PDB file of C-alpha atoms in Angstrom:
ATOM      1  CA  UNK A 552     136.706 201.830  58.294  1.00  0.00           C
ATOM      2  CA  UNK A 553     133.919 201.191  55.785  1.00  0.00           C
ATOM      3  CA  UNK A 554     136.420 200.957  52.940  1.00  0.00           C
ATOM      4  CA  UNK A 555     138.521 198.495  54.906  1.00  0.00           C
ATOM      5  CA  UNK A 556     135.487 196.349  55.683  1.00  0.00           C
ATOM      6  CA  UNK A 557     134.433 196.462  52.037  1.00  0.00           C
ATOM      7  CA  UNK A 558     137.924 195.375  50.980  1.00  0.00           C
ATOM      8  CA  UNK A 559     137.855 192.458  53.418  1.00  0.00           C
ATOM      9  CA  UNK A 560     134.452 191.331  52.175  1.00  0.00           C
ATOM     10  CA  UNK A 561     135.707 191.545  48.605  1.00  0.00           C
ATOM     11  CA  UNK A 562     138.720 189.427  49.516  1.00  0.00           C
ATOM     12  CA  UNK A 563     136.488 186.802  51.132  1.00  0.00           C
ATOM     13  CA  UNK A 564     134.258 186.771  48.066  1.00  0.00           C
ATOM     14  CA  UNK A 565     137.222 186.353  45.735  1.00  0.00           C
ATOM     15  CA  UNK A 566     138.695 183.605  47.911  1.00  0.00           C
ATOM     16  CA  UNK A 567     135.396 181.738  47.563  1.00  0.00           C
ATOM     17  CA  UNK A 568     135.470 182.382  43.823  1.00  0.00           C
ATOM     18  CA  UNK A 569     138.999 181.029  43.511  1.00  0.00           C
ATOM     19  CA  UNK A 570     138.366 177.905  45.595  1.00  0.00           C
ATOM     20  CA  UNK A 571     134.999 177.078  44.052  1.00  0.00           C
ATOM     21  CA  UNK A 572     132.767 177.475  41.027  1.00  0.00           C
ATOM     22  CA  UNK A 573     130.210 179.531  42.907  1.00  0.00           C
ATOM     23  CA  UNK A 574     129.203 182.659  40.950  1.00  0.00           C
ATOM     24  CA  UNK A 575     130.693 185.210  43.334  1.00  0.00           C
ATOM     25  CA  UNK A 576     133.217 186.862  41.029  1.00  0.00           C
ATOM     26  CA  UNK A 577     136.624 186.074  39.592  1.00  0.00           C
ATOM     27  CA  UNK A 578     140.015 187.721  39.446  1.00  0.00           C
ATOM     28  CA  UNK A 579     140.648 190.346  36.800  1.00  0.00           C
ATOM     29  CA  UNK A 580     144.007 190.882  35.123  1.00  0.00           C
ATOM     30  CA  UNK A 581     143.344 194.612  34.717  1.00  0.00           C
ATOM     31  CA  UNK A 582     145.712 196.697  36.889  1.00  0.00           C
ATOM     32  CA  UNK A 583     144.005 197.678  40.136  1.00  0.00           C
ATOM     33  CA  UNK A 584     140.693 196.102  39.150  1.00  0.00           C
ATOM     34  CA  UNK A 585     140.556 193.615  42.021  1.00  0.00           C
ATOM     35  CA  UNK A 586     142.845 192.610  44.894  1.00  0.00           C
ATOM     36  CA  UNK A 587     145.645 190.228  43.850  1.00  0.00           C
ATOM     37  CA  UNK A 588     145.307 186.586  44.824  1.00  0.00           C
ATOM     38  CA  UNK A 589     147.908 186.984  47.566  1.00  0.00           C
ATOM     39  CA  UNK A 590     145.665 189.501  49.327  1.00  0.00           C
ATOM     40  CA  UNK A 591     142.873 186.923  49.650  1.00  0.00           C
ATOM     41  CA  UNK A 592     144.903 184.057  51.125  1.00  0.00           C
ATOM     42  CA  UNK A 593     144.100 184.993  54.733  1.00  0.00           C
ATOM     43  CA  UNK A 594     140.469 184.181  53.906  1.00  0.00           C
ATOM     44  CA  UNK A 595     141.080 180.675  52.491  1.00  0.00           C
ATOM     45  CA  UNK A 596     140.040 178.827  55.692  1.00  0.00           C
ATOM     46  CA  UNK A 597     137.006 181.074  56.099  1.00  0.00           C
ATOM     47  CA  UNK A 598     136.095 180.561  52.445  1.00  0.00           C
ATOM     48  CA  UNK A 599     136.392 176.812  52.952  1.00  0.00           C
ATOM     49  CA  UNK A 600     133.898 176.956  55.811  1.00  0.00           C
ATOM     50  CA  UNK A 601     131.440 178.991  53.755  1.00  0.00           C
ATOM     51  CA  UNK A 602     131.780 176.675  50.753  1.00  0.00           C
ATOM     52  CA  UNK A 603     131.023 173.746  53.078  1.00  0.00           C
ATOM     53  CA  UNK A 604     127.622 175.099  54.105  1.00  0.00           C
ATOM     54  CA  UNK A 605     125.729 173.569  51.167  1.00  0.00           C
ATOM     55  CA  UNK A 606     127.361 170.106  51.378  1.00  0.00           C
ATOM     56  CA  UNK A 607     126.785 170.192  55.143  1.00  0.00           C
ATOM     57  CA  UNK A 608     123.096 170.938  54.602  1.00  0.00           C
ATOM     58  CA  UNK A 609     122.799 168.002  52.203  1.00  0.00           C
ATOM     59  CA  UNK A 610     124.557 165.799  54.742  1.00  0.00           C
ATOM     60  CA  UNK A 611     122.120 166.826  57.482  1.00  0.00           C
ATOM     61  CA  UNK A 612     119.139 166.156  55.220  1.00  0.00           C
ATOM     62  CA  UNK A 613     120.151 162.665  54.128  1.00  0.00           C
ATOM     63  CA  UNK A 614     121.715 161.535  57.417  1.00  0.00           C
ATOM     64  CA  UNK A 615     118.262 160.989  58.913  1.00  0.00           C
ATOM     65  CA  UNK A 616     116.294 160.707  55.673  1.00  0.00           C
ATOM     66  CA  UNK A 617     118.438 157.875  54.298  1.00  0.00           C
ATOM     67  CA  UNK A 618     121.699 156.549  55.785  1.00  0.00           C
ATOM     68  CA  UNK A 619     124.896 158.170  57.136  1.00  0.00           C
ATOM     69  CA  UNK A 620     126.918 156.585  54.336  1.00  0.00           C
ATOM     70  CA  UNK A 621     124.666 158.016  51.636  1.00  0.00           C
ATOM     71  CA  UNK A 622     124.809 161.384  53.401  1.00  0.00           C
ATOM     72  CA  UNK A 623     128.611 161.250  53.415  1.00  0.00           C
ATOM     73  CA  UNK A 624     128.724 160.245  49.761  1.00  0.00           C
ATOM     74  CA  UNK A 625     126.370 163.009  48.634  1.00  0.00           C
ATOM     75  CA  UNK A 626     128.114 165.659  50.729  1.00  0.00           C
ATOM     76  CA  UNK A 627     131.535 164.703  49.364  1.00  0.00           C
ATOM     77  CA  UNK A 628     130.216 164.558  45.810  1.00  0.00           C
ATOM     78  CA  UNK A 629     128.648 167.981  46.179  1.00  0.00           C
ATOM     79  CA  UNK A 630     131.922 169.320  47.576  1.00  0.00           C
ATOM     80  CA  UNK A 631     133.656 168.113  44.424  1.00  0.00           C
ATOM     81  CA  UNK A 632     131.019 169.677  42.195  1.00  0.00           C
ATOM     82  CA  UNK A 633     131.055 173.025  43.992  1.00  0.00           C
ATOM     83  CA  UNK A 634     134.863 173.253  44.012  1.00  0.00           C
ATOM     84  CA  UNK A 635     135.297 171.870  40.511  1.00  0.00           C
ATOM     85  CA  UNK A 636     137.429 169.094  42.047  1.00  0.00           C
ATOM     86  CA  UNK A 637     140.220 171.668  42.270  1.00  0.00           C
ATOM     87  CA  UNK A 638     142.072 170.027  45.147  1.00  0.00           C
ATOM     88  CA  UNK A 639     141.324 166.495  43.962  1.00  0.00           C
ATOM     89  CA  UNK A 640     143.008 167.315  40.659  1.00  0.00           C
ATOM     90  CA  UNK A 641     146.075 168.521  42.548  1.00  0.00           C
ATOM     91  CA  UNK A 642     146.119 165.337  44.620  1.00  0.00           C
ATOM     92  CA  UNK A 643     146.004 163.115  41.539  1.00  0.00           C
ATOM     93  CA  UNK A 644     148.701 165.071  39.700  1.00  0.00           C
ATOM     94  CA  UNK A 645     150.940 165.074  42.768  1.00  0.00           C
ATOM     95  CA  UNK A 646     150.552 161.332  43.317  1.00  0.00           C
ATOM     96  CA  UNK A 647     151.365 160.625  39.678  1.00  0.00           C
ATOM     97  CA  UNK A 648     154.370 162.941  39.695  1.00  0.00           C
ATOM     98  CA  UNK A 649     155.846 161.808  42.998  1.00  0.00           C
ATOM     99  CA  UNK A 650     155.207 158.151  42.228  1.00  0.00           C
ATOM    100  CA  UNK A 651     156.120 158.021  38.556  1.00  0.00           C
ATOM    101  CA  UNK A 652     158.978 160.459  37.974  1.00  0.00           C
ATOM    102  CA  UNK A 653     162.624 159.565  38.529  1.00  0.00           C
ATOM    103  CA  UNK A 654     164.008 163.115  38.465  1.00  0.00           C
ATOM    104  CA  UNK A 655     162.670 166.468  39.625  1.00  0.00           C
ATOM    105  CA  UNK A 656     162.112 167.565  36.042  1.00  0.00           C
ATOM    106  CA  UNK A 657     160.311 164.342  35.187  1.00  0.00           C
ATOM    107  CA  UNK A 658     158.076 164.640  38.237  1.00  0.00           C
ATOM    108  CA  UNK A 659     157.122 168.216  37.327  1.00  0.00           C
ATOM    109  CA  UNK A 660     156.431 167.205  33.727  1.00  0.00           C
ATOM    110  CA  UNK A 661     154.142 164.396  34.858  1.00  0.00           C
ATOM    111  CA  UNK A 662     152.321 166.733  37.245  1.00  0.00           C
ATOM    112  CA  UNK A 663     151.811 169.203  34.399  1.00  0.00           C
ATOM    113  CA  UNK A 664     150.275 166.473  32.210  1.00  0.00           C
ATOM    114  CA  UNK A 665     146.470 166.534  32.286  1.00  0.00           C
ATOM    115  CA  UNK A 666     146.220 162.752  32.016  1.00  0.00           C
ATOM    116  CA  UNK A 667     145.810 160.659  35.155  1.00  0.00           C
ATOM    117  CA  UNK A 668     147.860 157.579  36.000  1.00  0.00           C
ATOM    118  CA  UNK A 669     147.546 154.655  38.370  1.00  0.00           C
ATOM    119  CA  UNK A 670     149.045 156.530  41.338  1.00  0.00           C
ATOM    120  CA  UNK A 671     146.574 159.359  40.873  1.00  0.00           C
ATOM    121  CA  UNK A 672     143.615 156.991  40.632  1.00  0.00           C
ATOM    122  CA  UNK A 673     144.634 155.121  43.774  1.00  0.00           C
ATOM    123  CA  UNK A 674     145.200 158.345  45.705  1.00  0.00           C
ATOM    124  CA  UNK A 675     141.756 159.635  44.734  1.00  0.00           C
ATOM    125  CA  UNK A 676     140.067 156.368  45.694  1.00  0.00           C
ATOM    126  CA  UNK A 677     141.735 156.208  49.106  1.00  0.00           C
ATOM    127  CA  UNK A 678     141.358 159.874  50.058  1.00  0.00           C
ATOM    128  CA  UNK A 679     137.794 160.148  48.729  1.00  0.00           C
ATOM    129  CA  UNK A 680     136.873 156.986  50.608  1.00  0.00           C
ATOM    130  CA  UNK A 681     138.166 158.499  53.841  1.00  0.00           C
ATOM    131  CA  UNK A 682     136.273 161.730  53.179  1.00  0.00           C
ATOM    132  CA  UNK A 683     133.052 159.748  52.751  1.00  0.00           C
ATOM    133  CA  UNK A 684     133.606 157.377  55.670  1.00  0.00           C
ATOM    134  CA  UNK A 685     134.626 160.171  58.052  1.00  0.00           C
ATOM    135  CA  UNK A 686     131.360 162.112  58.206  1.00  0.00           C
ATOM    136  CA  UNK A 687     129.390 158.861  57.907  1.00  0.00           C
ATOM    137  CA  UNK A 688     130.903 157.836  61.261  1.00  0.00           C
ATOM    138  CA  UNK A 689     129.409 160.866  63.025  1.00  0.00           C
ATOM    139  CA  UNK A 690     127.086 159.844  65.879  1.00  0.00           C
ATOM    140  CA  UNK A 691     124.414 162.269  64.704  1.00  0.00           C
ATOM    141  CA  UNK A 692     123.724 164.710  61.890  1.00  0.00           C
ATOM    142  CA  UNK A 693     124.546 167.825  63.898  1.00  0.00           C
ATOM    143  CA  UNK A 694     127.985 166.519  64.856  1.00  0.00           C
ATOM    144  CA  UNK A 695     128.709 165.632  61.244  1.00  0.00           C
ATOM    145  CA  UNK A 696     127.658 169.073  60.049  1.00  0.00           C
ATOM    146  CA  UNK A 697     129.957 170.815  62.516  1.00  0.00           C
ATOM    147  CA  UNK A 698     132.829 168.560  61.489  1.00  0.00           C
ATOM    148  CA  UNK A 699     132.285 169.120  57.759  1.00  0.00           C
ATOM    149  CA  UNK A 700     132.400 172.884  58.157  1.00  0.00           C
ATOM    150  CA  UNK A 701     135.297 172.947  60.619  1.00  0.00           C
ATOM    151  CA  UNK A 702     137.504 170.554  58.654  1.00  0.00           C
ATOM    152  CA  UNK A 703     136.811 172.434  55.427  1.00  0.00           C
ATOM    153  CA  UNK A 704     138.258 175.488  57.148  1.00  0.00           C
ATOM    154  CA  UNK A 705     141.177 173.889  58.978  1.00  0.00           C
ATOM    155  CA  UNK A 706     142.399 171.842  56.009  1.00  0.00           C
ATOM    156  CA  UNK A 707     142.870 174.954  53.868  1.00  0.00           C
ATOM    157  CA  UNK A 708     145.232 176.710  56.266  1.00  0.00           C
ATOM    158  CA  UNK A 709     148.218 174.471  55.361  1.00  0.00           C
ATOM    159  CA  UNK A 710     148.037 175.733  51.778  1.00  0.00           C
ATOM    160  CA  UNK A 711     148.706 179.246  53.050  1.00  0.00           C
ATOM    161  CA  UNK A 712     151.651 178.094  55.151  1.00  0.00           C
ATOM    162  CA  UNK A 713     153.188 176.168  52.242  1.00  0.00           C
ATOM    163  CA  UNK A 714     152.906 179.230  50.018  1.00  0.00           C
ATOM    164  CA  UNK A 715     154.821 181.202  52.614  1.00  0.00           C
ATOM    165  CA  UNK A 716     157.409 178.633  53.679  1.00  0.00           C
ATOM    166  CA  UNK A 717     158.281 176.791  50.478  1.00  0.00           C
ATOM    167  CA  UNK A 718     159.994 178.041  47.299  1.00  0.00           C
ATOM    168  CA  UNK A 719     158.398 177.706  43.885  1.00  0.00           C
ATOM    169  CA  UNK A 720     159.171 174.396  42.234  1.00  0.00           C
ATOM    170  CA  UNK A 721     158.660 175.836  38.756  1.00  0.00           C
ATOM    171  CA  UNK A 722     158.954 179.320  37.308  1.00  0.00           C
ATOM    172  CA  UNK A 723     155.511 179.327  35.709  1.00  0.00           C
ATOM    173  CA  UNK A 724     152.128 178.556  37.197  1.00  0.00           C
ATOM    174  CA  UNK A 725     149.757 180.486  39.432  1.00  0.00           C
ATOM    175  CA  UNK A 726     151.518 179.573  42.684  1.00  0.00           C
ATOM    176  CA  UNK A 727     154.777 181.091  41.461  1.00  0.00           C
ATOM    177  CA  UNK A 728     153.283 184.588  41.215  1.00  0.00           C
ATOM    178  CA  UNK A 729     151.862 184.804  44.749  1.00  0.00           C
ATOM    179  CA  UNK A 730     153.473 186.895  47.455  1.00  0.00           C
ATOM    180  CA  UNK A 731     152.488 186.373  51.089  1.00  0.00           C
ATOM    181  CA  UNK A 732     153.398 187.806  54.495  1.00  0.00           C
ATOM    182  CA  UNK A 733     153.488 186.507  58.050  1.00  0.00           C
ATOM    183  CA  UNK A 734     150.247 188.211  59.043  1.00  0.00           C
ATOM    184  CA  UNK A 735     148.420 186.284  56.341  1.00  0.00           C
ATOM    185  CA  UNK A 736     149.784 182.985  57.639  1.00  0.00           C
ATOM    186  CA  UNK A 737     148.960 183.940  61.225  1.00  0.00           C
ATOM    187  CA  UNK A 738     145.346 184.808  60.419  1.00  0.00           C
ATOM    188  CA  UNK A 739     144.836 181.600  58.432  1.00  0.00           C
ATOM    189  CA  UNK A 740     146.335 179.594  61.302  1.00  0.00           C
ATOM    190  CA  UNK A 741     144.109 181.377  63.821  1.00  0.00           C
ATOM    191  CA  UNK A 742     141.016 180.581  61.765  1.00  0.00           C
ATOM    192  CA  UNK A 743     142.030 176.921  61.593  1.00  0.00           C
ATOM    193  CA  UNK A 744     142.612 176.877  65.358  1.00  0.00           C
ATOM    194  CA  UNK A 745     139.175 178.338  66.051  1.00  0.00           C
ATOM    195  CA  UNK A 746     137.612 175.722  63.775  1.00  0.00           C
ATOM    196  CA  UNK A 747     139.386 172.843  65.514  1.00  0.00           C
ATOM    197  CA  UNK A 748     138.454 174.196  68.957  1.00  0.00           C
ATOM    198  CA  UNK A 749     134.840 173.406  68.074  1.00  0.00           C
ATOM    199  CA  UNK A 750     135.619 169.693  67.725  1.00  0.00           C
ATOM    200  CA  UNK A 751     136.531 166.985  70.267  1.00  0.00           C
ATOM    201  CA  UNK A 752     140.186 166.163  70.972  1.00  0.00           C
ATOM    202  CA  UNK A 753     141.255 169.567  69.688  1.00  0.00           C
ATOM    203  CA  UNK A 754     144.918 169.202  70.575  1.00  0.00           C
ATOM    204  CA  UNK A 755     145.150 165.813  68.902  1.00  0.00           C
ATOM    205  CA  UNK A 756     143.601 167.284  65.765  1.00  0.00           C
ATOM    206  CA  UNK A 757     146.063 170.183  65.863  1.00  0.00           C
ATOM    207  CA  UNK A 758     148.978 167.785  66.295  1.00  0.00           C
ATOM    208  CA  UNK A 759     147.850 165.656  63.353  1.00  0.00           C
ATOM    209  CA  UNK A 760     147.287 168.723  61.175  1.00  0.00           C
ATOM    210  CA  UNK A 761     150.774 170.021  61.954  1.00  0.00           C
ATOM    211  CA  UNK A 762     152.371 166.612  61.428  1.00  0.00           C
ATOM    212  CA  UNK A 763     150.731 166.057  58.042  1.00  0.00           C
ATOM    213  CA  UNK A 764     151.488 169.606  56.913  1.00  0.00           C
ATOM    214  CA  UNK A 765     155.151 169.484  57.890  1.00  0.00           C
ATOM    215  CA  UNK A 766     155.589 165.919  56.688  1.00  0.00           C
ATOM    216  CA  UNK A 767     154.071 166.605  53.290  1.00  0.00           C
ATOM    217  CA  UNK A 768     156.040 169.848  52.965  1.00  0.00           C
ATOM    218  CA  UNK A 769     159.269 167.934  53.589  1.00  0.00           C
ATOM    219  CA  UNK A 770     158.225 165.287  51.076  1.00  0.00           C
ATOM    220  CA  UNK A 771     157.408 167.947  48.497  1.00  0.00           C
ATOM    221  CA  UNK A 772     160.770 169.592  49.071  1.00  0.00           C
ATOM    222  CA  UNK A 773     162.537 166.270  48.647  1.00  0.00           C
ATOM    223  CA  UNK A 774     160.571 165.315  45.539  1.00  0.00           C
ATOM    224  CA  UNK A 775     160.381 168.576  43.558  1.00  0.00           C
ATOM    225  CA  UNK A 776     162.382 171.064  45.656  1.00  0.00           C
ATOM    226  CA  UNK A 777     159.380 173.210  46.543  1.00  0.00           C
ATOM    227  CA  UNK A 778     155.675 173.523  45.907  1.00  0.00           C
ATOM    228  CA  UNK A 779     153.292 173.948  43.017  1.00  0.00           C
ATOM    229  CA  UNK A 780     149.575 174.556  42.796  1.00  0.00           C
ATOM    230  CA  UNK A 781     149.114 170.790  42.627  1.00  0.00           C
ATOM    231  CA  UNK A 782     150.940 170.154  45.898  1.00  0.00           C
ATOM    232  CA  UNK A 783     148.866 172.855  47.582  1.00  0.00           C
ATOM    233  CA  UNK A 784     145.696 171.040  46.553  1.00  0.00           C
ATOM    234  CA  UNK A 785     147.165 167.727  47.642  1.00  0.00           C
ATOM    235  CA  UNK A 786     147.990 169.161  51.063  1.00  0.00           C
ATOM    236  CA  UNK A 787     144.364 170.138  51.580  1.00  0.00           C
ATOM    237  CA  UNK A 788     143.116 166.680  50.663  1.00  0.00           C
ATOM    238  CA  UNK A 789     145.670 164.875  52.810  1.00  0.00           C
ATOM    239  CA  UNK A 790     145.040 167.097  55.826  1.00  0.00           C
ATOM    240  CA  UNK A 791     141.269 166.790  55.596  1.00  0.00           C
ATOM    241  CA  UNK A 792     141.378 163.010  55.204  1.00  0.00           C
ATOM    242  CA  UNK A 793     143.798 162.674  58.129  1.00  0.00           C
ATOM    243  CA  UNK A 794     141.546 164.751  60.372  1.00  0.00           C
ATOM    244  CA  UNK A 795     138.567 162.606  59.384  1.00  0.00           C
ATOM    245  CA  UNK A 796     140.485 159.493  60.445  1.00  0.00           C
ATOM    246  CA  UNK A 797     141.080 161.032  63.872  1.00  0.00           C
ATOM    247  CA  UNK A 798     137.473 162.115  64.339  1.00  0.00           C
ATOM    248  CA  UNK A 799     136.026 158.814  63.136  1.00  0.00           C
ATOM    249  CA  UNK A 800     138.299 156.959  65.559  1.00  0.00           C
ATOM    250  CA  UNK A 801     137.161 159.178  68.433  1.00  0.00           C
ATOM    251  CA  UNK A 802     133.494 158.729  67.566  1.00  0.00           C
ATOM    252  CA  UNK A 803     133.907 154.945  67.350  1.00  0.00           C
ATOM    253  CA  UNK A 804     135.646 154.693  70.741  1.00  0.00           C
TER     254      UNK A 804
END
């Protein structure tokens, strides 16, 4: 029992390390040194919630100290710093690839290119704007804090589902080497459900999360015949921004 608990805690720690730049440990390539990435996927939503604690604290501080908009801006900026803009990079690459390539191969080549194009810039501006405006619309600091933490968790569950349900779009890359089972998907989905149950209009949020996840998965399949690490990051950004739109609309009603 103790060994199993220790393994779970290690997996949570490594999930945080993979999804952020926090000094909690990294994956080793030595055989048997640390659990493989696939073993940590169940903890992605939980890791997202834990990573959100610091940005949420900054949001709470500046919501009353300054303005809600400044609080939203600082929280989102800190999120980017803590995560190394991992998902934002995937969003930009995906937008450039899907928007600029004429063939599957061309799209994948563009996504692999480290340079950013006009589609990527526009996607970042729009999605980042929604992620700032969403928490800024919260009626009070406490509500915004809960939403930041819960959406950070829920928006990372679709990445786990896409890893399970979609084929690899390219033979290389980190996403191509990950194996995942149904129990992992189920646990990630359960964590996302628990997070959304803490927010208003839970069933509407669930419906939107499912719609964006399935819709983007279908788009990814049509564009590049599967998924890559970039599309996983893009799914997180799109899902989070969509959920913010729903919450901000509810708060404004």
